[in-house]
Coordinates of C-alpha atoms in Angstrom, one line a residue:
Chain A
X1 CA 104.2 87.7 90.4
X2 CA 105.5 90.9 89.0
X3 CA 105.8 93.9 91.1
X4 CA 103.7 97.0 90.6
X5 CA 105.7 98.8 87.8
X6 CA 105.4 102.8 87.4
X7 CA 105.7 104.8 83.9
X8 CA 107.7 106.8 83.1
X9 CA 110.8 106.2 85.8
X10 CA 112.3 109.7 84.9
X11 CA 110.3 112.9 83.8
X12 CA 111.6 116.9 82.8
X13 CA 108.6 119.0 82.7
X14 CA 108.6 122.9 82.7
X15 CA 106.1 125.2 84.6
X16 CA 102.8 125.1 83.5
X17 CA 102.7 122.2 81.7
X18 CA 100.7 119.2 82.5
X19 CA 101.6 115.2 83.3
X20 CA 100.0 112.0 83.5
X21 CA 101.9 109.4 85.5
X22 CA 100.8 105.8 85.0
X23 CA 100.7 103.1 87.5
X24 CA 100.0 99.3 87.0
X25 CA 99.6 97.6 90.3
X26 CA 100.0 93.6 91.1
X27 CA 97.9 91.3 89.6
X28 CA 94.6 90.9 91.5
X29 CA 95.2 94.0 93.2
X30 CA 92.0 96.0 93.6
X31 CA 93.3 99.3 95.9
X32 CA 95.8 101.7 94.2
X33 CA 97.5 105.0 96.4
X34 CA 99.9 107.4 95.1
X35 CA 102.2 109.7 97.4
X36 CA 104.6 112.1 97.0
X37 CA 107.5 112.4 98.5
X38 CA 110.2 115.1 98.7
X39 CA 112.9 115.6 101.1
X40 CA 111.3 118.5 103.1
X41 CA 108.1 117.2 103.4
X42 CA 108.4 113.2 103.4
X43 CA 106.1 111.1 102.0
X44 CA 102.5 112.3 101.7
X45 CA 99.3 111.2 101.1
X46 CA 97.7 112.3 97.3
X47 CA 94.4 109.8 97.1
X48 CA 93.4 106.1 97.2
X49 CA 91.6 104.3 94.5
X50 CA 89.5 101.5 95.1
X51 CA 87.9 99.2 92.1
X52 CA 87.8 102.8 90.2
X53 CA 86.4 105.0 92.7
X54 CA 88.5 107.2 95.0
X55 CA 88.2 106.7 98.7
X56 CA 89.9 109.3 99.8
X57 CA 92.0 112.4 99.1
X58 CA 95.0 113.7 100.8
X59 CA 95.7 117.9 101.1
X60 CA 96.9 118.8 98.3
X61 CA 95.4 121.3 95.2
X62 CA 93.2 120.8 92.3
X63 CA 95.6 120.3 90.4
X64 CA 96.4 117.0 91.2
X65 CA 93.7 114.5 90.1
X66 CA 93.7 110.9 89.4
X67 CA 91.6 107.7 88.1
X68 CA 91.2 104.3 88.5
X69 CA 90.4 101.9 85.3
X70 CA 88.2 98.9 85.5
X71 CA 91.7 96.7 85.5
X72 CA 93.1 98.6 88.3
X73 CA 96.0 100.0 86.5
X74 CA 95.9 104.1 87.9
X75 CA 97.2 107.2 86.3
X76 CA 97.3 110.3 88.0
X77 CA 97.5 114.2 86.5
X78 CA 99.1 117.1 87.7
X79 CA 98.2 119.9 85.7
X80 CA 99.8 123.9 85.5
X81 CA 102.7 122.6 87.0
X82 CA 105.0 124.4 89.4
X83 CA 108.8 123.8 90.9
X84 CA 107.8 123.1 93.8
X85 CA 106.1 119.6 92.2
X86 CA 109.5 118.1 91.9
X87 CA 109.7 115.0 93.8
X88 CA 109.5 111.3 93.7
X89 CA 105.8 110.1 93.4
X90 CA 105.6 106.3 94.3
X91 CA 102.3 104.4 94.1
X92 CA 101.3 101.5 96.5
X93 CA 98.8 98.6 95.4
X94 CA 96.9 96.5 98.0
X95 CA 94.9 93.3 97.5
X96 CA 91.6 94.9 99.2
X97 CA 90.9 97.5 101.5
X98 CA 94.3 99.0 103.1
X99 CA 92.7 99.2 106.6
X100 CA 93.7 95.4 106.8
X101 CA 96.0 94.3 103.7
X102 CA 100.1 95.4 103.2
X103 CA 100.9 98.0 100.6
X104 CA 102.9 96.8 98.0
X105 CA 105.7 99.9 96.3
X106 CA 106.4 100.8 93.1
X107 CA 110.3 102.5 91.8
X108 CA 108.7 105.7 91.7
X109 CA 108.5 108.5 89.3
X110 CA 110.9 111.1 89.1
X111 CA 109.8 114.4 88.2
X112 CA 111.4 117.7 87.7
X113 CA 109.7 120.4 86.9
X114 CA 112.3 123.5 85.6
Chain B
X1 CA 95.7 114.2 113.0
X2 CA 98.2 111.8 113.1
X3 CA 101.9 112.5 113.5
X4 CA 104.3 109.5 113.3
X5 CA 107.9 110.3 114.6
X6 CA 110.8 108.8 114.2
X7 CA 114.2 109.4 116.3
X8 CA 117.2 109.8 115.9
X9 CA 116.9 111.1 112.0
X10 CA 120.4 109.1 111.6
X11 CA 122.0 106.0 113.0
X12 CA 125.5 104.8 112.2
X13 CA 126.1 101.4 114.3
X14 CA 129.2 98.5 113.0
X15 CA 128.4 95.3 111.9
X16 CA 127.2 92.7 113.7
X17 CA 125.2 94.5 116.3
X18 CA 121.5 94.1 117.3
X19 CA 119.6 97.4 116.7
X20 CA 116.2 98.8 117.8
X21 CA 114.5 101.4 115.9
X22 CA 111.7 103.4 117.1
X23 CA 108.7 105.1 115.7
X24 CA 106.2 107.0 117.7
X25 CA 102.4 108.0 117.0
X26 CA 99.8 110.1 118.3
X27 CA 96.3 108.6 117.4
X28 CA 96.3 105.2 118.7
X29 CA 93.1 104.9 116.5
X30 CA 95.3 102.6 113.6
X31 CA 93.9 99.7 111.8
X32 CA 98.0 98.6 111.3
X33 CA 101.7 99.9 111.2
X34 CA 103.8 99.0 108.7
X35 CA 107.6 99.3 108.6
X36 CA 109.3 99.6 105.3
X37 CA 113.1 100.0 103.9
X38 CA 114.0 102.6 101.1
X39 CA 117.6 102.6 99.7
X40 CA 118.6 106.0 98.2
X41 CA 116.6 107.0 94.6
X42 CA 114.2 103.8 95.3
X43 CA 110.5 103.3 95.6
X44 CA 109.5 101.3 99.3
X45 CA 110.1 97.7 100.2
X46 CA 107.8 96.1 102.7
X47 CA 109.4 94.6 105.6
X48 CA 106.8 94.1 108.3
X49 CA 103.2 94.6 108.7
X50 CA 101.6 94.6 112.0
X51 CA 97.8 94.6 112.5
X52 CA 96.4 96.6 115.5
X53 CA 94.8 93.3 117.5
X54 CA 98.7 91.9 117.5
X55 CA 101.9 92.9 119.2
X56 CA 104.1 91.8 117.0
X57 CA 105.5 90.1 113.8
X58 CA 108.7 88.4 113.1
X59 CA 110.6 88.2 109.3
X60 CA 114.4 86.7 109.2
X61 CA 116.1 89.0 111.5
X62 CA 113.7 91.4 111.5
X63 CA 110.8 92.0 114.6
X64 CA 108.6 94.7 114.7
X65 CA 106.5 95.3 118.0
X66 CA 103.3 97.5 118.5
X67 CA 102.2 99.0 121.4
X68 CA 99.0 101.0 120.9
X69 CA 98.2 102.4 124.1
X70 CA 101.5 103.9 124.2
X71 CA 101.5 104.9 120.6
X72 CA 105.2 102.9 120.3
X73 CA 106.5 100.5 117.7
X74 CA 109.8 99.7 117.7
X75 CA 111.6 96.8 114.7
X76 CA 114.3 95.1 116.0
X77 CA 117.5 94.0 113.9
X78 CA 119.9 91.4 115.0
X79 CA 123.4 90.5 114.1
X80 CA 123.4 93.9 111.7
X81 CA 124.8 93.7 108.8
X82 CA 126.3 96.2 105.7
X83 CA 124.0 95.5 103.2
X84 CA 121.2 96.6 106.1
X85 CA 122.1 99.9 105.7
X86 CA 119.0 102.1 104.2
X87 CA 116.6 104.5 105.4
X88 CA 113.8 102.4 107.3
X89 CA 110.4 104.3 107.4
X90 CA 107.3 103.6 109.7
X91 CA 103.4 104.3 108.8
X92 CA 100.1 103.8 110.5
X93 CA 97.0 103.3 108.9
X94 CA 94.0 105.7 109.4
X95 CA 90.4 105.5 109.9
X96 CA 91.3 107.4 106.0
X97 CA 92.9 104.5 104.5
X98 CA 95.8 106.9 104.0
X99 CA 99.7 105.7 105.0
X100 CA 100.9 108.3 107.7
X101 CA 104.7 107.9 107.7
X102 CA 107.2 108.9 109.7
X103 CA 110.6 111.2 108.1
X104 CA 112.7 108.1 108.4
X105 CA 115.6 106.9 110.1
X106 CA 118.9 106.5 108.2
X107 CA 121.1 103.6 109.2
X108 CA 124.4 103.1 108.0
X109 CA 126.1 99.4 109.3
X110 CA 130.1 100.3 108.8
X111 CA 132.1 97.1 108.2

């Protein structure tokens, strides 16, 4: 079975732009999480989808929004974007519910934001 | 809120030797901890899930133990080798679905 595969690897954004970062999780997957994770704060929660409705959000801004489409794949937005945005955002796929089933890791997406 | 902890932040051990790392937690209220490896610029790999009705789970050389009422887990490593060396993270599960993890503890086997 393939892995859960994130698009685009690498990303060089400026301030106040927007991005959409696409992840496709494994097959039969049907719960899709995204975090961030920089080297001040760790890895952090952003929000959990679960067949295309999110179950819940972590703290972070508007700004960051996401969605879930009927085949599981997930993108999520970050709009007006600010330096401190840089970091690795990884998504995690999960057969069901993630109170009771292993999350599964993607490479990550790198973004910069100069 | 949950706080996951992980010390020491670094671990530097030669080759060959059995390891424990820890990972502590404040809300015993966890449906599972997980224990994963990350190797520098790279997404997670799952190494060990444990659910919160069992104690422990075994993988290879790897054992990870839970002890709730304490708020402990601990993974084991035996007979360490190079190609161990990563940064191995911990994360509970909340009543929020959401991964809680730990910063991470860097271990470097030397030769």
């Amino acid at each position: 079975k393939a892995g859960v595969t994130q698009t685009p690897r690498y990303l060089i954004k400026t301030r106040g732009q927007q991005v959409t970062l696409s992840c496709s999780p494994i097959s039969g997957h049907r719960s899709v999480s995204w975090y961030q994770q920089t080297p001040g704060q760790g890895l952090q929660f952003l929000f959990e989808y679960f067949s295309e409705t999110q179950r819940n959000k972590g703290n972070f801004p508007g700004r960051f929004s996401g969605r879930q489409f009927s085949n599981s794949r997930s993108e999520m937005n970050v709009s007006t974007l600010e330096l401190g945005d840089s970091a690795l955002y990884l998504c995690a796929s999960s057969p069901d519910r993630v109170e009771y089933n292993e999350q599964f890791f993607g490479p990550g997406t790198r973004l910069t934001v100069l | 809120k949950q706080e996951v902890t992980q010390i020491p932040a670094a671990l530097s051990v030669p080759e060959g030797e059995n390891l424990v790392l820890n990972c502590s937690f404040t809300d015993s209220a966890i449906y599972n901890l997980q224990w994963f490896r990350q190797d520098p610029g790279k997404g997670l790999t799952s190494l060990l899930l444990i659910q919160s009705s069992q104690r422990e789970q075994t993988s290879g050389r790897l054992n990870a133990s839970l002890d709730k009422s304490s708020g402990r887990s601990t993974l084991y490593i035996a007979a360490s080798q190079p190609g161990d060396s990563a940064t191995y993270l911990c994360a509970s599960t909340g009543a929020n679905s959401k991964l809680t993890f730990g910063k991470g503890i860097t271990l470097s086997v030397r030769p």
